PDB file of C-alpha atoms in Angstrom:
ATOM      1  CA  MET A 168      -5.219   2.509   6.771  1.00  0.00           C
ATOM      2  CA  PHE A 169      -8.827   3.656   6.369  1.00  0.00           C
ATOM      3  CA  THR A 170     -12.361   2.565   7.283  1.00  0.00           C
ATOM      4  CA  GLY A 171     -14.335   3.432   4.158  1.00  0.00           C
ATOM      5  CA  ILE A 172     -16.380   6.038   6.054  1.00  0.00           C
ATOM      6  CA  ILE A 173     -16.241   9.184   3.922  1.00  0.00           C
ATOM      7  CA  THR A 174     -15.506  12.375   5.880  1.00  0.00           C
ATOM      8  CA  ASP A 175     -15.669  14.984   3.106  1.00  0.00           C
ATOM      9  CA  ILE A 176     -16.470  15.461  -0.560  1.00  0.00           C
ATOM     10  CA  GLY A 177     -13.574  17.146  -2.318  1.00  0.00           C
ATOM     11  CA  THR A 178     -13.535  19.210  -5.501  1.00  0.00           C
ATOM     12  CA  ILE A 179     -10.760  18.820  -8.052  1.00  0.00           C
ATOM     13  CA  ARG A 180      -9.433  22.367  -8.396  1.00  0.00           C
ATOM     14  CA  ALA A 181      -6.571  21.750 -10.823  1.00  0.00           C
ATOM     15  CA  LEU A 182      -4.756  18.959 -12.659  1.00  0.00           C
ATOM     16  CA  SER A 183      -1.273  19.298 -14.168  1.00  0.00           C
ATOM     17  CA  MET A 184       1.463  17.031 -15.494  1.00  0.00           C
ATOM     18  CA  LYS A 185       4.902  17.631 -13.974  1.00  0.00           C
ATOM     19  CA  GLY A 186       6.508  14.248 -14.510  1.00  0.00           C
ATOM     20  CA  ASP A 187       3.696  12.742 -12.454  1.00  0.00           C
ATOM     21  CA  LEU A 188       0.100  13.963 -12.384  1.00  0.00           C
ATOM     22  CA  THR A 189      -0.431  16.646  -9.734  1.00  0.00           C
ATOM     23  CA  ALA A 190      -3.925  17.335  -8.401  1.00  0.00           C
ATOM     24  CA  ARG A 191      -5.066  20.199  -6.186  1.00  0.00           C
ATOM     25  CA  ILE A 192      -8.183  19.206  -4.267  1.00  0.00           C
ATOM     26  CA  GLY A 193     -10.477  21.597  -2.419  1.00  0.00           C
ATOM     27  CA  CYS A 194     -11.796  20.340   0.908  1.00  0.00           C
ATOM     28  CA  ARG A 195     -13.380  21.352   4.223  1.00  0.00           C
ATOM     29  CA  TYR A 196     -10.438  20.043   6.254  1.00  0.00           C
ATOM     30  CA  VAL A 197      -8.542  22.735   8.172  1.00  0.00           C
ATOM     31  CA  PRO A 198      -5.305  23.119   6.163  1.00  0.00           C
ATOM     32  CA  ASP A 199      -3.084  23.387   9.256  1.00  0.00           C
ATOM     33  CA  SER A 200      -4.447  20.031  10.437  1.00  0.00           C
ATOM     34  CA  ILE A 201      -3.094  18.285   7.311  1.00  0.00           C
ATOM     35  CA  ASP A 202       0.547  17.257   7.591  1.00  0.00           C
ATOM     36  CA  ILE A 203       2.775  17.218   4.530  1.00  0.00           C
ATOM     37  CA  GLY A 204       3.346  13.511   3.864  1.00  0.00           C
ATOM     38  CA  ALA A 205       0.000  12.500   5.359  1.00  0.00           C
ATOM     39  CA  SER A 206      -2.190   9.968   3.561  1.00  0.00           C
ATOM     40  CA  ILE A 207      -5.661  10.851   2.326  1.00  0.00           C
ATOM     41  CA  ALA A 208      -7.889   8.406   0.439  1.00  0.00           C
ATOM     42  CA  CYS A 209      -9.188  10.160  -2.669  1.00  0.00           C
ATOM     43  CA  ASN A 210     -12.001   8.108  -4.223  1.00  0.00           C
ATOM     44  CA  GLY A 211     -10.449   5.181  -2.400  1.00  0.00           C
ATOM     45  CA  VAL A 212      -6.885   5.738  -3.615  1.00  0.00           C
ATOM     46  CA  CYS A 213      -4.341   6.319  -0.857  1.00  0.00           C
ATOM     47  CA  LEU A 214      -2.408   9.439  -1.901  1.00  0.00           C
ATOM     48  CA  THR A 215       0.337  11.413  -0.148  1.00  0.00           C
ATOM     49  CA  VAL A 216      -0.137  15.101   0.590  1.00  0.00           C
ATOM     50  CA  THR A 217       2.644  17.201  -0.975  1.00  0.00           C
ATOM     51  CA  ASP A 218       1.269  20.665  -0.207  1.00  0.00           C
ATOM     52  CA  ARG A 219      -1.700  22.355   1.458  1.00  0.00           C
ATOM     53  CA  GLY A 220      -3.101  25.791   1.987  1.00  0.00           C
ATOM     54  CA  ALA A 221      -6.124  28.054   1.747  1.00  0.00           C
ATOM     55  CA  ASP A 222      -7.331  30.733  -0.643  1.00  0.00           C
ATOM     56  CA  ASP A 223     -10.545  32.610  -1.439  1.00  0.00           C
ATOM     57  CA  GLU A 224     -12.217  29.320  -2.372  1.00  0.00           C
ATOM     58  CA  GLY A 225     -11.309  27.641   0.925  1.00  0.00           C
ATOM     59  CA  GLY A 226      -8.876  24.965   2.043  1.00  0.00           C
ATOM     60  CA  TRP A 227      -7.048  22.633  -0.310  1.00  0.00           C
ATOM     61  CA  PHE A 228      -4.319  20.010  -0.471  1.00  0.00           C
ATOM     62  CA  ALA A 229      -2.152  18.746  -3.334  1.00  0.00           C
ATOM     63  CA  VAL A 230      -1.091  15.211  -4.242  1.00  0.00           C
ATOM     64  CA  SER A 231       1.248  13.688  -6.830  1.00  0.00           C
ATOM     65  CA  ILE A 232      -0.041  10.623  -8.659  1.00  0.00           C
ATOM     66  CA  SER A 233       2.182   8.177 -10.553  1.00  0.00           C
ATOM     67  CA  ALA A 234       1.380   6.846 -14.017  1.00  0.00           C
ATOM     68  CA  GLU A 235       1.049   3.364 -12.469  1.00  0.00           C
ATOM     69  CA  THR A 236      -1.669   4.583 -10.100  1.00  0.00           C
ATOM     70  CA  VAL A 237      -3.501   6.389 -12.907  1.00  0.00           C
ATOM     71  CA  SER A 238      -3.446   3.213 -15.028  1.00  0.00           C
ATOM     72  CA  LYS A 239      -4.937   1.024 -12.257  1.00  0.00           C
ATOM     73  CA  THR A 240      -7.703   3.384 -11.082  1.00  0.00           C
ATOM     74  CA  ASN A 241     -10.362   5.765 -12.412  1.00  0.00           C
ATOM     75  CA  ILE A 242      -8.098   8.788 -11.854  1.00  0.00           C
ATOM     76  CA  GLY A 243      -7.679   9.059 -15.632  1.00  0.00           C
ATOM     77  CA  ASP A 244     -11.332  10.162 -15.713  1.00  0.00           C
ATOM     78  CA  TRP A 245     -10.821  12.993 -13.213  1.00  0.00           C
ATOM     79  CA  ALA A 246     -11.556  16.493 -14.496  1.00  0.00           C
ATOM     80  CA  GLU A 247     -11.414  19.950 -12.977  1.00  0.00           C
ATOM     81  CA  GLY A 248     -14.613  20.625 -11.069  1.00  0.00           C
ATOM     82  CA  GLY A 249     -15.193  16.919 -10.450  1.00  0.00           C
ATOM     83  CA  ARG A 250     -16.229  15.705  -7.013  1.00  0.00           C
ATOM     84  CA  ILE A 251     -14.466  12.895  -5.150  1.00  0.00           C
ATOM     85  CA  ASN A 252     -14.861  11.060  -1.844  1.00  0.00           C
ATOM     86  CA  LEU A 253     -12.249  11.866   0.808  1.00  0.00           C
ATOM     87  CA  GLU A 254     -11.179  10.084   3.972  1.00  0.00           C
ATOM     88  CA  ARG A 255      -8.234  10.899   6.199  1.00  0.00           C
ATOM     89  CA  ALA A 256      -6.069   8.084   7.537  1.00  0.00           C
ATOM     90  CA  LEU A 257      -7.257   6.165  10.581  1.00  0.00           C
ATOM     91  CA  LYS A 258      -5.682   7.162  13.903  1.00  0.00           C
ATOM     92  CA  VAL A 259      -5.167   4.867  16.883  1.00  0.00           C
ATOM     93  CA  GLY A 260      -8.344   5.042  18.966  1.00  0.00           C
ATOM     94  CA  ASP A 261     -10.614   6.122  16.095  1.00  0.00           C
ATOM     95  CA  GLU A 262     -13.951   4.357  15.727  1.00  0.00           C
ATOM     96  CA  LEU A 263     -13.884   1.619  13.069  1.00  0.00           C
ATOM     97  CA  GLY A 264     -17.301   2.238  11.571  1.00  0.00           C
ATOM     98  CA  GLY A 265     -16.854   0.533   8.194  1.00  0.00           C
ATOM     99  CA  HIS A 266     -14.230  -2.139   7.486  1.00  0.00           C
ATOM    100  CA  ILE A 267     -10.457  -2.147   7.112  1.00  0.00           C
ATOM    101  CA  VAL A 268      -9.577  -0.427   3.830  1.00  0.00           C
ATOM    102  CA  SER A 269      -5.986  -0.083   2.650  1.00  0.00           C
ATOM    103  CA  GLY A 270      -6.443   2.489  -0.093  1.00  0.00           C
ATOM    104  CA  HIS A 271      -4.729   0.146  -2.572  1.00  0.00           C
ATOM    105  CA  VAL A 272      -7.244  -0.230  -5.389  1.00  0.00           C
ATOM    106  CA  ASP A 273      -7.489  -3.740  -6.865  1.00  0.00           C
ATOM    107  CA  GLY A 274      -9.267  -2.806 -10.084  1.00  0.00           C
ATOM    108  CA  VAL A 275     -11.979  -0.749 -11.730  1.00  0.00           C
ATOM    109  CA  ALA A 276     -15.637  -1.799 -11.752  1.00  0.00           C
ATOM    110  CA  GLU A 277     -18.427  -0.327 -13.892  1.00  0.00           C
ATOM    111  CA  ILE A 278     -21.974   0.676 -12.997  1.00  0.00           C
ATOM    112  CA  VAL A 279     -24.155  -1.333 -15.388  1.00  0.00           C
ATOM    113  CA  ALA A 280     -27.644  -0.641 -13.980  1.00  0.00           C
ATOM    114  CA  MET A 281     -29.449   1.636 -11.535  1.00  0.00           C
ATOM    115  CA  ALA A 282     -32.996   1.575 -10.172  1.00  0.00           C
ATOM    116  CA  ASP A 283     -34.720   3.544  -7.446  1.00  0.00           C
ATOM    117  CA  GLU A 284     -36.281   1.453  -4.678  1.00  0.00           C
ATOM    118  CA  GLY A 285     -38.252   3.855  -2.494  1.00  0.00           C
ATOM    119  CA  ASP A 286     -35.824   6.537  -1.338  1.00  0.00           C
ATOM    120  CA  SER A 287     -32.850   4.224  -1.896  1.00  0.00           C
ATOM    121  CA  THR A 288     -31.076   3.356  -5.142  1.00  0.00           C
ATOM    122  CA  ARG A 289     -30.017  -0.147  -6.170  1.00  0.00           C
ATOM    123  CA  MET A 290     -26.889  -0.142  -8.320  1.00  0.00           C
ATOM    124  CA  THR A 291     -25.463  -3.109 -10.187  1.00  0.00           C
ATOM    125  CA  PHE A 292     -21.725  -3.255 -10.830  1.00  0.00           C
ATOM    126  CA  ARG A 293     -19.555  -5.407 -13.081  1.00  0.00           C
ATOM    127  CA  ALA A 294     -16.229  -6.340 -11.514  1.00  0.00           C
ATOM    128  CA  PRO A 295     -13.105  -7.431 -13.409  1.00  0.00           C
ATOM    129  CA  GLY A 296     -13.284 -11.205 -13.853  1.00  0.00           C
ATOM    130  CA  ALA A 297     -10.179 -11.882 -11.760  1.00  0.00           C
ATOM    131  CA  LEU A 298     -11.710 -10.080  -8.769  1.00  0.00           C
ATOM    132  CA  ALA A 299     -15.255 -11.461  -8.933  1.00  0.00           C
ATOM    133  CA  LYS A 300     -14.410 -14.503  -6.784  1.00  0.00           C
ATOM    134  CA  PHE A 301     -13.537 -12.213  -3.860  1.00  0.00           C
ATOM    135  CA  ILE A 302     -17.001 -10.602  -3.745  1.00  0.00           C
ATOM    136  CA  ALA A 303     -19.636 -12.383  -1.650  1.00  0.00           C
ATOM    137  CA  PRO A 304     -23.238 -11.635  -0.622  1.00  0.00           C
ATOM    138  CA  LYS A 305     -23.320  -9.709   2.681  1.00  0.00           C
ATOM    139  CA  GLY A 306     -19.574  -9.196   2.411  1.00  0.00           C
ATOM    140  CA  SER A 307     -17.825  -5.820   2.262  1.00  0.00           C
ATOM    141  CA  VAL A 308     -16.254  -3.949  -0.619  1.00  0.00           C
ATOM    142  CA  ALA A 309     -14.849  -0.443  -0.949  1.00  0.00           C
ATOM    143  CA  LEU A 310     -16.106   1.441  -4.014  1.00  0.00           C
ATOM    144  CA  ASN A 311     -14.626   4.891  -4.632  1.00  0.00           C
ATOM    145  CA  GLY A 312     -13.426   4.654  -1.047  1.00  0.00           C
ATOM    146  CA  THR A 313     -16.864   3.956   0.467  1.00  0.00           C
ATOM    147  CA  SER A 314     -17.339   0.896   2.695  1.00  0.00           C
ATOM    148  CA  LEU A 315     -20.404  -0.915   1.335  1.00  0.00           C
ATOM    149  CA  THR A 316     -22.262  -4.178   1.916  1.00  0.00           C
ATOM    150  CA  VAL A 317     -22.903  -6.429  -1.078  1.00  0.00           C
ATOM    151  CA  ASN A 318     -26.534  -7.504  -1.489  1.00  0.00           C
ATOM    152  CA  GLU A 319     -26.296 -10.133  -4.199  1.00  0.00           C
ATOM    153  CA  VAL A 320     -23.726 -11.600  -6.590  1.00  0.00           C
ATOM    154  CA  GLU A 321     -24.228 -13.200  -9.990  1.00  0.00           C
ATOM    155  CA  GLY A 322     -21.059 -14.085 -11.843  1.00  0.00           C
ATOM    156  CA  ALA A 323     -18.995 -10.923 -12.163  1.00  0.00           C
ATOM    157  CA  THR A 324     -21.905  -8.618 -11.331  1.00  0.00           C
ATOM    158  CA  PHE A 325     -23.002  -7.593  -7.866  1.00  0.00           C
ATOM    159  CA  GLY A 326     -25.637  -5.289  -6.402  1.00  0.00           C
ATOM    160  CA  ILE A 327     -25.523  -2.696  -3.648  1.00  0.00           C
ATOM    161  CA  ASN A 328     -28.320  -0.637  -2.115  1.00  0.00           C
ATOM    162  CA  PHE A 329     -27.536   3.025  -1.426  1.00  0.00           C
ATOM    163  CA  ILE A 330     -29.629   4.649   1.287  1.00  0.00           C
ATOM    164  CA  PRO A 331     -30.358   8.401   1.170  1.00  0.00           C
ATOM    165  CA  HIS A 332     -27.692   9.240   3.785  1.00  0.00           C
ATOM    166  CA  THR A 333     -24.960   7.543   1.743  1.00  0.00           C
ATOM    167  CA  LYS A 334     -26.040   9.375  -1.415  1.00  0.00           C
ATOM    168  CA  GLU A 335     -25.970  12.710   0.431  1.00  0.00           C
ATOM    169  CA  ALA A 336     -22.726  12.217   2.386  1.00  0.00           C
ATOM    170  CA  THR A 337     -20.706  10.918  -0.589  1.00  0.00           C
ATOM    171  CA  THR A 338     -20.549  11.336  -4.351  1.00  0.00           C
ATOM    172  CA  TRP A 339     -22.893   8.371  -4.891  1.00  0.00           C
ATOM    173  CA  GLY A 340     -25.819  10.744  -5.387  1.00  0.00           C
ATOM    174  CA  LEU A 341     -24.052  11.842  -8.604  1.00  0.00           C
ATOM    175  CA  ALA A 342     -23.437   8.315  -9.954  1.00  0.00           C
ATOM    176  CA  ARG A 343     -24.577   7.327 -13.447  1.00  0.00           C
ATOM    177  CA  VAL A 344     -24.693   4.106 -15.488  1.00  0.00           C
ATOM    178  CA  GLY A 345     -21.363   3.667 -17.272  1.00  0.00           C
ATOM    179  CA  ASP A 346     -19.301   5.292 -14.503  1.00  0.00           C
ATOM    180  CA  LYS A 347     -16.025   3.562 -13.717  1.00  0.00           C
ATOM    181  CA  VAL A 348     -15.412   3.141  -9.985  1.00  0.00           C
ATOM    182  CA  ASN A 349     -12.390   2.142  -7.921  1.00  0.00           C
ATOM    183  CA  LEU A 350     -12.822  -1.296  -6.365  1.00  0.00           C
ATOM    184  CA  GLU A 351     -10.933  -2.599  -3.360  1.00  0.00           C
ATOM    185  CA  ILE A 352     -11.880  -6.088  -2.240  1.00  0.00           C
ATOM    186  CA  ASP A 353     -12.141  -7.016   1.425  1.00  0.00           C
ATOM    187  CA  THR A 354      -8.733  -7.940   2.850  1.00  0.00           C
ATOM    188  CA  LEU A 355     -10.276 -10.886   4.717  1.00  0.00           C
ATOM    189  CA  ALA A 356     -11.729 -12.269   1.472  1.00  0.00           C
ATOM    190  CA  ARG A 357      -8.301 -12.063  -0.136  1.00  0.00           C
ATOM    191  CA  TYR A 358      -6.668 -14.114   2.637  1.00  0.00           C
ATOM    192  CA  VAL A 359      -9.466 -16.701   2.716  1.00  0.00           C
ATOM    193  CA  ALA A 360      -9.079 -17.246  -1.035  1.00  0.00           C
ATOM    194  CA  ARG A 361      -5.304 -17.561  -0.677  1.00  0.00           C
ATOM    195  CA  LEU A 362      -5.692 -20.167   2.083  1.00  0.00           C
ATOM    196  CA  GLN A 363      -8.045 -22.174  -0.108  1.00  0.00           C
ATOM    197  CA  GLU A 364      -5.537 -22.080  -2.964  1.00  0.00           C
ATOM    198  CA  TYR A 365      -2.752 -23.181  -0.608  1.00  0.00           C
ATOM    199  CA  ASP A 366      -4.814 -26.082   0.807  1.00  0.00           C
ATOM    200  CA  ALA A 367      -5.667 -27.238  -2.705  1.00  0.00           C
ATOM    201  CA  ALA A 368      -2.019 -27.255  -3.790  1.00  0.00           C
TER     202      ALA A 368
END
């Protein structure tokens, strides 16, 4: 379980296919503090640590990624040298600063427009049609693992305002129109929609 509050920006050091896709990700986490088998959200995807260590470039951890996960996320677009948002799993007693995020991506959205508004940037996203009904104004979504508040919704598109801190503390300062981003809808929205379907049955 995660909160959508990014705690580091990782660098993809290496990608290799050994049955599944294996990624080595550079990070600022102390390697000895990362347990083998621990969960780390990488661009919002909950992945299991299979190895960790340190070298001349700093600390790193490795994860194995199934073909199913690659097909349902933007991991297929990862490349060596790329930057990704990281968050370690929530511990009992940790502050819940964002919203409850599972790390199970529901689909891939696309950035369709960007415009600067003062020091902030307004981005417009297009969600997959089947997920659009779960996105509401002033509701929460997780995009590339970041807990964000939706400003407005029109059909399958929705807008979010990124303040300077968010752009600096995450990879959102590197975002471009056309980028594919991992989308996880709010768990509460999912259950509300299911209750409505049940009541209508």
